[in-house]
Coordinates of C-alpha atoms in Angstrom, one line a residue:
Chain O
M1 CA -6.9 9.1 16.3
I2 CA -8.0 11.7 18.9
Y3 CA -5.7 11.4 21.9
L4 CA -7.3 13.1 25.0
D5 CA -5.2 11.4 27.7
Y6 CA -2.3 13.9 28.1
N7 CA -2.5 13.7 31.9
A8 CA -1.6 10.0 31.6
T9 CA 1.3 10.7 29.3
A10 CA 2.2 12.9 26.3
P11 CA 4.1 12.1 23.2
A12 CA 7.6 13.3 23.1
D13 CA 7.9 16.4 20.9
P14 CA 9.8 15.9 17.7
E15 CA 12.3 18.6 18.7
V16 CA 12.9 16.6 22.0
I17 CA 13.6 13.5 20.0
E18 CA 16.0 15.3 17.7
A19 CA 17.8 16.8 20.7
M20 CA 18.2 13.4 22.3
K21 CA 19.4 11.5 19.2
P22 CA 23.1 12.3 19.3
Y23 CA 23.4 11.1 22.9
F24 CA 22.5 7.5 22.0
N25 CA 25.4 6.6 19.7
E26 CA 27.6 9.7 19.0
L27 CA 27.9 11.5 22.4
Y28 CA 27.4 8.3 24.3
A29 CA 30.3 8.5 26.7
N30 CA 29.9 8.2 30.4
P31 CA 29.8 11.7 32.0
S32 CA 32.0 10.3 34.8
S33 CA 34.8 9.6 32.3
I34 CA 37.6 12.1 32.2
H35 CA 38.3 11.8 28.5
T36 CA 37.0 14.3 26.0
P37 CA 33.8 12.5 25.0
G38 CA 33.0 11.8 28.6
Q39 CA 33.4 15.5 29.4
K40 CA 31.2 16.4 26.5
A41 CA 28.5 14.2 27.9
K42 CA 29.0 15.8 31.3
Q43 CA 28.7 19.2 29.8
A44 CA 25.4 18.1 28.2
V45 CA 24.1 17.1 31.6
E46 CA 25.2 20.3 33.3
H47 CA 23.9 22.4 30.5
S48 CA 20.5 20.6 30.9
R49 CA 20.6 21.2 34.6
A50 CA 21.1 24.9 34.0
I51 CA 18.1 25.0 31.6
L52 CA 15.9 23.4 34.3
A53 CA 17.2 25.8 36.9
Q54 CA 16.4 28.8 34.7
F55 CA 13.0 27.3 33.7
L56 CA 11.9 26.9 37.4
N57 CA 13.9 29.7 38.9
T58 CA 16.1 27.5 41.1
R59 CA 19.8 27.3 41.7
V60 CA 21.7 24.9 39.4
D61 CA 22.8 22.9 42.5
E62 CA 19.2 22.4 43.6
V63 CA 18.4 20.2 40.6
Y64 CA 18.7 16.4 41.0
F65 CA 17.9 14.2 38.0
T66 CA 15.9 11.1 38.6
S67 CA 14.2 8.3 36.6
G68 CA 10.9 10.1 36.8
G69 CA 8.2 11.6 39.0
T70 CA 7.7 8.4 41.1
E71 CA 11.4 8.3 42.0
A72 CA 11.4 12.0 42.8
D73 CA 8.5 11.6 45.2
N74 CA 10.1 8.6 46.9
L75 CA 13.5 10.4 47.1
A76 CA 11.9 13.5 48.7
I77 CA 9.9 11.7 51.4
K78 CA 12.1 8.7 52.2
G79 CA 15.3 10.7 51.6
L80 CA 14.3 13.3 54.1
A81 CA 13.0 10.7 56.6
F82 CA 16.2 8.6 56.4
S83 CA 18.6 11.6 56.9
R84 CA 18.7 11.3 60.7
N85 CA 15.7 13.6 61.1
K86 CA 14.0 13.3 64.5
R87 CA 10.6 14.5 63.4
K88 CA 8.1 11.7 63.1
K89 CA 5.0 13.1 61.5
I90 CA 4.1 13.1 57.8
I91 CA 1.2 15.0 56.3
Y92 CA -0.1 14.4 52.8
S93 CA -3.4 14.9 51.0
S94 CA -6.1 12.3 50.5
I95 CA -5.9 12.9 46.7
E96 CA -2.1 12.6 46.2
H97 CA -0.9 10.5 43.4
H98 CA 0.0 6.9 44.5
A99 CA 3.7 7.8 44.2
V100 CA 3.3 10.1 47.2
M101 CA 0.4 8.4 49.0
N102 CA 1.9 4.9 49.1
T103 CA 5.3 6.3 50.0
C104 CA 3.8 8.1 53.0
K105 CA 1.8 5.1 54.0
Y106 CA 4.9 2.9 53.8
M107 CA 6.7 5.2 56.3
A108 CA 4.2 4.2 59.0
K109 CA 6.2 1.0 59.1
F110 CA 9.1 2.9 60.4
G111 CA 7.2 4.6 63.2
Y112 CA 6.0 7.7 61.4
E113 CA 2.6 9.0 62.1
V114 CA 1.1 9.6 58.7
I115 CA -1.9 11.9 58.3
A116 CA -4.1 12.3 55.2
V117 CA -5.6 15.7 54.8
P118 CA -9.2 15.7 53.5
V119 CA -10.4 17.8 50.6
D120 CA -13.6 19.7 49.9
K121 CA -16.0 18.9 47.1
Y122 CA -13.8 20.7 44.6
G123 CA -10.7 18.8 45.6
V124 CA -9.1 21.6 47.5
V125 CA -7.2 20.6 50.6
D126 CA -8.5 21.6 54.0
L127 CA -6.0 24.2 55.3
D128 CA -7.5 24.3 58.7
F129 CA -7.1 20.6 59.0
I130 CA -3.4 21.0 58.3
R131 CA -3.1 23.9 60.8
D132 CA -4.8 21.6 63.4
K133 CA -2.6 18.6 62.8
I134 CA 0.8 20.2 62.1
D135 CA 3.3 20.5 65.0
D136 CA 7.0 20.7 65.8
N137 CA 7.2 17.0 65.3
T138 CA 6.1 17.3 61.6
L139 CA 8.8 16.3 59.2
I140 CA 7.2 17.0 55.9
V141 CA 4.0 18.2 54.4
S142 CA 3.5 16.8 50.9
I143 CA 0.7 18.3 48.8
M144 CA 0.4 18.0 45.1
H145 CA 0.5 21.2 43.0
A146 CA -2.5 20.1 40.9
N147 CA -4.4 16.8 40.8
N148 CA -4.0 14.5 37.9
E149 CA -7.6 13.3 37.8
V150 CA -9.6 16.4 38.3
G151 CA -7.1 19.2 37.6
T152 CA -7.8 21.1 40.8
I153 CA -4.8 23.4 41.7
E154 CA -3.9 23.5 45.4
P155 CA -3.0 26.6 47.4
I156 CA 0.6 25.6 47.7
K157 CA 1.9 29.0 48.8
E158 CA -0.3 29.0 51.8
I159 CA 0.5 25.4 52.6
A160 CA 4.2 26.2 52.4
Q161 CA 3.8 29.0 54.9
I162 CA 1.9 26.8 57.3
A163 CA 4.6 24.1 57.1
H164 CA 7.4 26.6 57.6
K165 CA 5.8 28.1 60.7
Y166 CA 6.5 24.7 62.3
G167 CA 9.9 24.1 60.7
A168 CA 8.4 21.3 58.5
V169 CA 9.6 20.8 54.9
F170 CA 7.1 21.5 52.2
H171 CA 7.2 19.1 49.2
T172 CA 5.0 19.3 46.2
D173 CA 4.4 16.7 43.4
A174 CA 4.3 19.1 40.5
V175 CA 4.2 16.4 37.9
Q176 CA 0.9 17.7 36.4
T177 CA 1.9 21.4 36.5
V178 CA 5.5 21.7 35.3
G179 CA 5.3 22.7 31.7
K180 CA 1.6 23.7 32.1
L181 CA 1.9 26.5 34.7
R182 CA 4.7 28.9 35.3
I183 CA 6.6 27.9 38.5
D184 CA 8.9 30.1 40.4
F185 CA 10.6 27.8 42.9
K186 CA 12.3 30.6 44.8
E187 CA 9.3 32.7 45.2
S188 CA 6.8 29.9 45.9
G189 CA 8.1 28.7 49.2
I190 CA 8.5 25.1 48.0
D191 CA 11.3 23.2 49.6
M192 CA 11.1 20.1 47.4
L193 CA 9.5 19.7 44.0
S194 CA 9.0 16.6 41.9
L195 CA 8.6 16.7 38.1
S196 CA 8.4 14.2 35.3
G197 CA 9.5 14.5 31.7
H198 CA 6.9 12.6 29.8
K199 CA 4.0 14.7 31.1
F200 CA 5.1 17.7 29.1
Y201 CA 6.4 16.3 25.9
G202 CA 9.8 15.1 27.2
P203 CA 10.8 11.4 27.2
K204 CA 9.7 8.8 29.7
G205 CA 12.1 7.6 32.2
V206 CA 13.5 10.9 33.3
G207 CA 12.4 13.5 35.9
A208 CA 13.9 15.6 38.6
L209 CA 13.7 16.5 42.2
I210 CA 14.3 20.1 43.1
V211 CA 15.6 20.5 46.6
K212 CA 16.2 23.8 48.4
K213 CA 19.9 24.4 49.0
G214 CA 20.9 23.3 52.5
L215 CA 18.2 20.8 53.0
R216 CA 19.7 17.4 53.8
F217 CA 18.4 14.2 52.4
D218 CA 19.7 10.7 51.9
P219 CA 19.9 8.9 48.5
L220 CA 17.6 6.0 47.7
L221 CA 20.1 4.4 45.4
H222 CA 23.7 4.0 46.7
G223 CA 26.6 3.6 44.4
G224 CA 28.6 6.1 42.4
H225 CA 29.0 9.8 43.1
Q226 CA 26.4 11.0 40.5
E227 CA 24.1 13.8 41.4
K228 CA 26.4 15.0 44.2
N229 CA 26.1 11.6 45.9
H230 CA 22.3 11.8 46.0
R231 CA 21.4 9.5 43.1
A232 CA 23.9 6.8 42.1
G233 CA 23.9 5.3 38.6
T234 CA 25.1 6.5 35.2
E235 CA 23.2 9.5 34.1
N236 CA 20.4 9.0 31.6
V237 CA 22.1 11.5 29.3
P238 CA 19.6 11.4 26.3
G239 CA 16.7 11.6 28.8
I240 CA 18.2 14.5 30.6
V241 CA 18.9 16.4 27.4
G242 CA 15.3 15.6 26.2
L243 CA 13.9 16.8 29.5
A244 CA 15.8 20.1 29.2
K245 CA 14.5 20.5 25.6
A246 CA 11.0 20.0 26.8
C247 CA 11.5 22.8 29.4
E248 CA 12.7 25.1 26.6
L249 CA 9.7 24.3 24.5
A250 CA 7.3 24.8 27.3
Q251 CA 8.9 28.2 28.2
K252 CA 8.3 29.3 24.6
E253 CA 4.6 28.5 24.6
F254 CA 3.8 30.2 27.9
P255 CA 1.1 31.6 28.3
Q256 CA -0.6 31.3 24.8
E257 CA -0.8 27.5 25.0
E258 CA -2.6 27.5 28.3
K259 CA -5.1 30.0 26.9
R260 CA -5.6 27.9 23.8
L261 CA -6.2 24.7 25.8
R262 CA -8.6 26.5 28.2
Q263 CA -10.7 27.7 25.3
L264 CA -10.9 24.2 23.8
R265 CA -11.6 22.6 27.2
D266 CA -14.3 25.2 28.0
K267 CA -16.0 24.7 24.7
L268 CA -15.9 20.9 25.2
W269 CA -17.6 21.2 28.5
R270 CA -20.1 23.9 27.4
E271 CA -21.2 21.8 24.4
I272 CA -21.5 18.4 26.0
D273 CA -23.2 20.0 29.0
S274 CA -25.8 21.5 26.7
R275 CA -26.3 18.3 24.7
I276 CA -26.3 15.6 27.4
P277 CA -28.6 15.8 30.4
E278 CA -27.6 14.9 33.9
I279 CA -23.8 15.2 33.7
Q280 CA -21.7 16.9 36.2
L281 CA -18.3 18.6 36.4
N282 CA -15.8 17.0 38.8
G283 CA -13.2 19.5 40.1
H284 CA -12.9 23.2 40.7
P285 CA -14.8 25.4 38.3
E286 CA -12.0 28.0 38.2
T287 CA -8.8 27.0 40.0
M288 CA -8.2 24.1 37.6
L289 CA -5.6 23.1 35.0
A290 CA -6.6 24.5 31.7
N291 CA -6.3 21.2 29.9
T292 CA -8.3 18.9 32.2
L293 CA -12.0 18.1 32.1
N294 CA -13.4 15.5 34.5
I295 CA -17.1 14.8 34.3
S296 CA -19.6 12.2 35.5
V297 CA -22.2 10.9 33.1
K298 CA -24.8 9.6 35.5
Y299 CA -26.3 6.1 35.1
V300 CA -23.5 5.0 32.8
E301 CA -20.4 3.2 33.8
G302 CA -17.0 4.7 32.9
E303 CA -15.3 1.8 31.2
S304 CA -18.2 1.3 28.9
L305 CA -17.9 5.0 27.9
I306 CA -14.2 4.7 27.4
L307 CA -14.5 1.6 25.2
N308 CA -17.2 3.1 23.1
L309 CA -15.1 6.3 22.6
N310 CA -12.2 4.0 21.9
A311 CA -14.2 2.3 19.1
A312 CA -14.7 5.8 17.6
G313 CA -11.0 6.5 17.8
I314 CA -11.2 8.8 20.9
Y315 CA -8.9 8.0 23.7
A316 CA -9.8 9.2 27.2
S317 CA -9.8 7.8 30.7
T318 CA -12.1 7.0 33.7
G319 CA -12.0 6.8 37.5
S320 CA -14.3 3.8 37.4
A321 CA -13.3 0.7 39.3
C322 CA -13.3 -1.3 36.2
S323 CA -10.2 0.5 35.0
S324 CA -8.3 -0.2 38.2
G325 CA -9.0 -3.9 38.7
S326 CA -10.6 -3.3 42.2
L327 CA -14.2 -2.7 43.2
E328 CA -13.4 0.8 44.5
P329 CA -13.7 3.7 42.1
S330 CA -11.3 6.6 42.1
Y331 CA -10.1 7.5 45.6
V332 CA -9.8 11.1 44.4
L333 CA -13.4 11.4 43.5
L334 CA -14.5 9.6 46.7
A335 CA -12.3 11.9 48.8
M336 CA -14.2 14.8 47.2
G337 CA -17.4 13.3 48.6
I338 CA -18.7 12.2 45.2
P339 CA -20.9 9.1 45.6
A340 CA -19.4 5.8 44.4
E341 CA -21.9 5.3 41.7
V342 CA -21.2 8.7 40.3
A343 CA -17.5 8.1 40.5
H344 CA -18.0 4.9 38.5
S345 CA -19.5 7.2 35.8
S346 CA -16.5 9.5 35.5
L347 CA -14.8 10.4 32.3
R348 CA -11.6 12.4 32.0
F349 CA -10.5 14.3 28.9
S350 CA -7.0 15.8 29.1
L351 CA -5.9 18.0 26.2
G352 CA -2.5 18.8 25.0
R353 CA -0.2 20.3 22.4
W354 CA -1.7 18.4 19.5
T355 CA -5.3 18.7 20.4
G356 CA -7.1 20.8 17.8
Q357 CA -10.5 22.3 17.4
E358 CA -11.6 19.4 15.1
D359 CA -10.7 16.9 17.8
I360 CA -13.0 18.6 20.3
D361 CA -15.8 18.9 17.7
K362 CA -15.6 15.2 17.0
V363 CA -16.0 14.4 20.7
I364 CA -19.0 16.8 20.9
E365 CA -20.5 15.0 17.9
V366 CA -19.9 11.4 19.1
L367 CA -20.3 11.4 22.9
P368 CA -24.1 12.2 23.1
G369 CA -24.9 9.1 20.9
I370 CA -22.7 6.9 23.0
V371 CA -24.3 8.1 26.2
E372 CA -27.8 7.7 24.8
K373 CA -27.0 4.1 23.7
L374 CA -25.6 3.2 27.1
R375 CA -28.3 4.9 29.1
A376 CA -30.9 3.0 27.1
M377 CA -29.6 -0.2 28.5
S378 CA -29.0 1.2 32.0
P379 CA -31.5 0.0 34.7
L380 CA -30.7 3.2 36.7
Y381 CA -31.8 5.6 34.0
K382 CA -35.5 6.6 34.0
K383 CA -36.5 9.0 31.3
Chain G
M1 CA -7.3 -4.5 25.3
E2 CA -7.5 -7.5 27.6
Y3 CA -11.0 -8.5 26.4
S4 CA -11.6 -11.2 23.8
E5 CA -13.2 -10.3 20.5
K6 CA -16.3 -12.1 21.6
V7 CA -16.6 -9.9 24.7
M8 CA -16.1 -6.8 22.6
E9 CA -18.7 -8.0 20.0
H10 CA -21.4 -8.5 22.7
F11 CA -20.4 -5.3 24.4
M12 CA -20.7 -3.2 21.3
N13 CA -23.8 -4.9 20.0
P14 CA -25.5 -6.5 22.9
K15 CA -28.4 -8.9 22.3
N16 CA -31.8 -8.8 24.1
V17 CA -31.4 -5.3 25.6
G18 CA -34.6 -3.9 27.1
E19 CA -37.5 -4.7 29.4
I20 CA -40.6 -6.9 29.3
K21 CA -43.6 -5.1 30.7
D22 CA -45.6 -8.3 31.6
A23 CA -42.6 -10.4 32.5
D24 CA -43.2 -13.7 34.4
G25 CA -40.1 -13.1 36.4
V26 CA -37.7 -10.2 37.2
G27 CA -34.4 -10.5 38.8
T28 CA -31.8 -7.9 39.8
C29 CA -28.3 -8.4 41.2
G30 CA -25.4 -6.1 41.9
N31 CA -25.1 -2.6 43.2
P32 CA -24.3 0.6 41.4
V33 CA -21.9 1.5 44.3
C34 CA -19.8 -1.4 43.2
G35 CA -20.1 -0.4 39.6
D36 CA -22.3 -3.2 38.3
L37 CA -26.1 -3.7 38.3
M38 CA -28.1 -6.1 36.1
T39 CA -31.8 -6.7 35.8
F40 CA -33.3 -9.5 33.7
Y41 CA -36.9 -9.9 32.6
I42 CA -38.1 -13.4 31.5
K43 CA -41.2 -14.9 29.9
I44 CA -41.9 -18.6 30.6
E45 CA -43.8 -21.2 28.7
P46 CA -45.5 -23.4 29.7
K47 CA -46.3 -21.7 33.0
T48 CA -45.6 -24.7 35.2
D49 CA -43.5 -25.3 38.3
D50 CA -41.9 -28.3 36.6
L51 CA -38.4 -27.1 36.2
N52 CA -37.7 -29.6 33.5
A53 CA -40.7 -28.5 31.4
A54 CA -40.9 -24.7 31.9
R55 CA -38.7 -22.9 29.4
I56 CA -37.5 -19.3 29.0
V57 CA -39.2 -18.2 25.8
D58 CA -38.1 -14.5 25.9
I59 CA -35.5 -12.6 27.9
R60 CA -34.5 -9.0 28.1
F61 CA -32.0 -7.2 30.3
K62 CA -30.7 -3.9 31.4
T63 CA -27.2 -3.4 32.7
F64 CA -25.2 -0.6 34.4
G65 CA -21.6 -1.7 34.2
C66 CA -18.4 -2.2 32.4
A67 CA -17.8 -3.9 29.1
A68 CA -17.6 -7.3 30.8
A69 CA -20.9 -6.9 32.6
I70 CA -22.7 -5.9 29.4
A71 CA -21.1 -8.7 27.4
V72 CA -22.0 -11.3 30.1
A73 CA -25.6 -10.1 30.3
S74 CA -25.9 -10.3 26.5
M75 CA -24.2 -13.7 26.2
A76 CA -26.1 -15.2 29.2
S77 CA -29.4 -14.1 27.8
E78 CA -28.6 -15.8 24.5
M79 CA -27.5 -19.0 26.3
V80 CA -30.7 -19.4 28.4
K81 CA -33.2 -18.5 25.7
G82 CA -35.3 -21.7 25.0
K83 CA -33.7 -23.5 28.0
T84 CA -35.5 -25.1 30.9
L85 CA -35.5 -23.6 34.3
M86 CA -33.4 -26.6 35.4
D87 CA -30.8 -25.6 32.9
V88 CA -30.8 -22.1 34.4
K89 CA -30.5 -23.6 37.9
N90 CA -27.4 -25.5 36.8
L91 CA -25.8 -22.8 34.8
S92 CA -22.4 -21.7 36.1
R93 CA -20.5 -18.5 35.7
N94 CA -17.6 -20.4 34.1
E95 CA -19.9 -21.6 31.2
V96 CA -20.8 -18.0 30.4
A97 CA -17.2 -16.9 30.6
E98 CA -16.1 -19.8 28.4
E99 CA -18.7 -18.9 25.8
L100 CA -17.1 -15.4 25.8
D101 CA -13.7 -16.9 25.2
G102 CA -12.7 -16.0 28.7
L103 CA -12.8 -13.0 31.0
P104 CA -9.9 -11.3 32.8
P105 CA -9.8 -12.7 36.4
V106 CA -10.9 -9.4 37.9
K107 CA -14.0 -9.5 35.8
M108 CA -15.2 -12.9 36.8
H109 CA -17.6 -11.4 39.3
C110 CA -19.5 -9.9 36.3
S111 CA -20.0 -13.4 35.0
N112 CA -21.3 -14.4 38.4
L113 CA -23.6 -11.5 38.4
G114 CA -25.2 -12.3 35.1
V115 CA -25.9 -15.9 36.0
Q116 CA -27.2 -14.9 39.4
A117 CA -29.5 -12.2 38.1
I118 CA -31.2 -14.7 35.6
Q119 CA -31.5 -17.2 38.4
E120 CA -33.1 -14.4 40.5
A121 CA -35.7 -13.9 37.8
V122 CA -36.5 -17.6 37.9
K123 CA -36.8 -17.5 41.6
D124 CA -39.2 -14.6 41.2
Y125 CA -41.3 -16.6 38.8
L126 CA -41.4 -19.6 41.1
K127 CA -42.4 -17.5 44.1
K128 CA -45.3 -16.0 42.1
L129 CA -46.4 -19.6 41.6
G130 CA -46.3 -20.1 45.4
R131 CA -43.3 -22.4 45.1
D132 CA -40.9 -20.7 47.5
D133 CA -39.5 -24.1 48.3
L134 CA -38.3 -24.5 44.8
A135 CA -37.1 -20.9 44.6
D136 CA -35.0 -21.4 47.7
Q137 CA -33.0 -24.2 46.0
I138 CA -31.8 -21.8 43.3
R139 CA -28.7 -19.7 44.1
G140 CA -29.7 -16.2 43.0
C141 CA -27.7 -13.2 44.1
L142 CA -27.4 -14.0 47.8
E143 CA -23.6 -13.7 47.6
S144 CA -23.5 -10.2 46.4
K145 CA -26.1 -9.1 48.9
E146 CA -24.0 -10.5 51.7
S147 CA -21.0 -8.7 50.6
E148 CA -22.7 -5.3 50.5

């Protein structure tokens, strides 16, 4: 099996699973309990918080554990909006993950003006557009750190500066970058940052929102006093411990792993580009996640590519409509100005910790034949 | 995977792929912008305008589309081979989907597209015979054109 869909999710690292194990049935007590086992569980949560803080260079009291990236995004945007803030404008990018995009759109129901920032053909947000639309009424600017589909990395430092000039909060969905890129929260100018465990070899069902000290936000879930009254519900202790372990492992592999993945990814692109005519790269040629390769194989539909690769034991993804159940292909690719028929032809390979040279070689060997077969039956392809 | 084994079988090894250079009728439905496009080529014998006598003796297709679209085109081409034009006129998308042991609801439009594109080829044949009146009674891909 050749798994090349790490941007969708990654397997938990065996070390992560080992670290989590005791917290299911040995150190299972509730961290809110005052007895000794309870306090041990509490210590595990707080130790994990300290690891995250160190990993991202934040204060310990700036880390709020959540059930994942989606909750963290919701908590950032809704939590801020619901905390008696008078500002009524929300700015986000047209290529945000649905967790941010649909949360922002939802806020229109509560009288917020929501504005989607366009991107250029590489998927980089239009800074001048933000400068033009932002004002003293802007509550939050939410722009992802890197895009999950094409891997383009956004100029978040500059965006933070623009936001701060107007007293707006800058939130970034860093689900695709935490664990892949070094992030220095203090130095970056980010006010709120969302992360998710399962994208970097931690468990599913756990994530965090980092919130700059002093920034007020309301909880989404009301109940007990967990997470300093900002996220009620008994802590997911095994998940939190696993998330912290994932951070430690990521810390250790900086920056060699990024370099290794970049070499593999670049080879994959170079080789298939030389073997298959009329394919194009979607995304930024340089400012791009090292593990992501999004291409369009013209005249061939993405789902057909995916299922043929699947039959060869290679697991990738597509931005074709067929994968989404609607007639519209990837909104990210469309926002980049890529024609719909080319977006239907997109194919995403995302590499990770267990991707080896032989996996890439196999794709290089198999893909040209699949493309040839599908093009031979495509009415759009004229040799 | 939400596809039936039959869909996967026709998708991986589609029947009747290709073109017919001297086709008696050619029909195309769909739009690459929507992710699906199908073209059918048919040969008819005997070359009559009697819908109950004229039969499809050869059929080839080309498809740009998802697994369902390719499987539908393959299955539909098998189903109409040797059939009269009246049979093609009366063919429904549900029959093709049923032969494939069902399609996911969101893929039913692919089944529609396959049937319509073959009907479009029949219309093309009838028009070439000067029987636009008969051609107009066959559905073809009007629906998808309107929705574009």
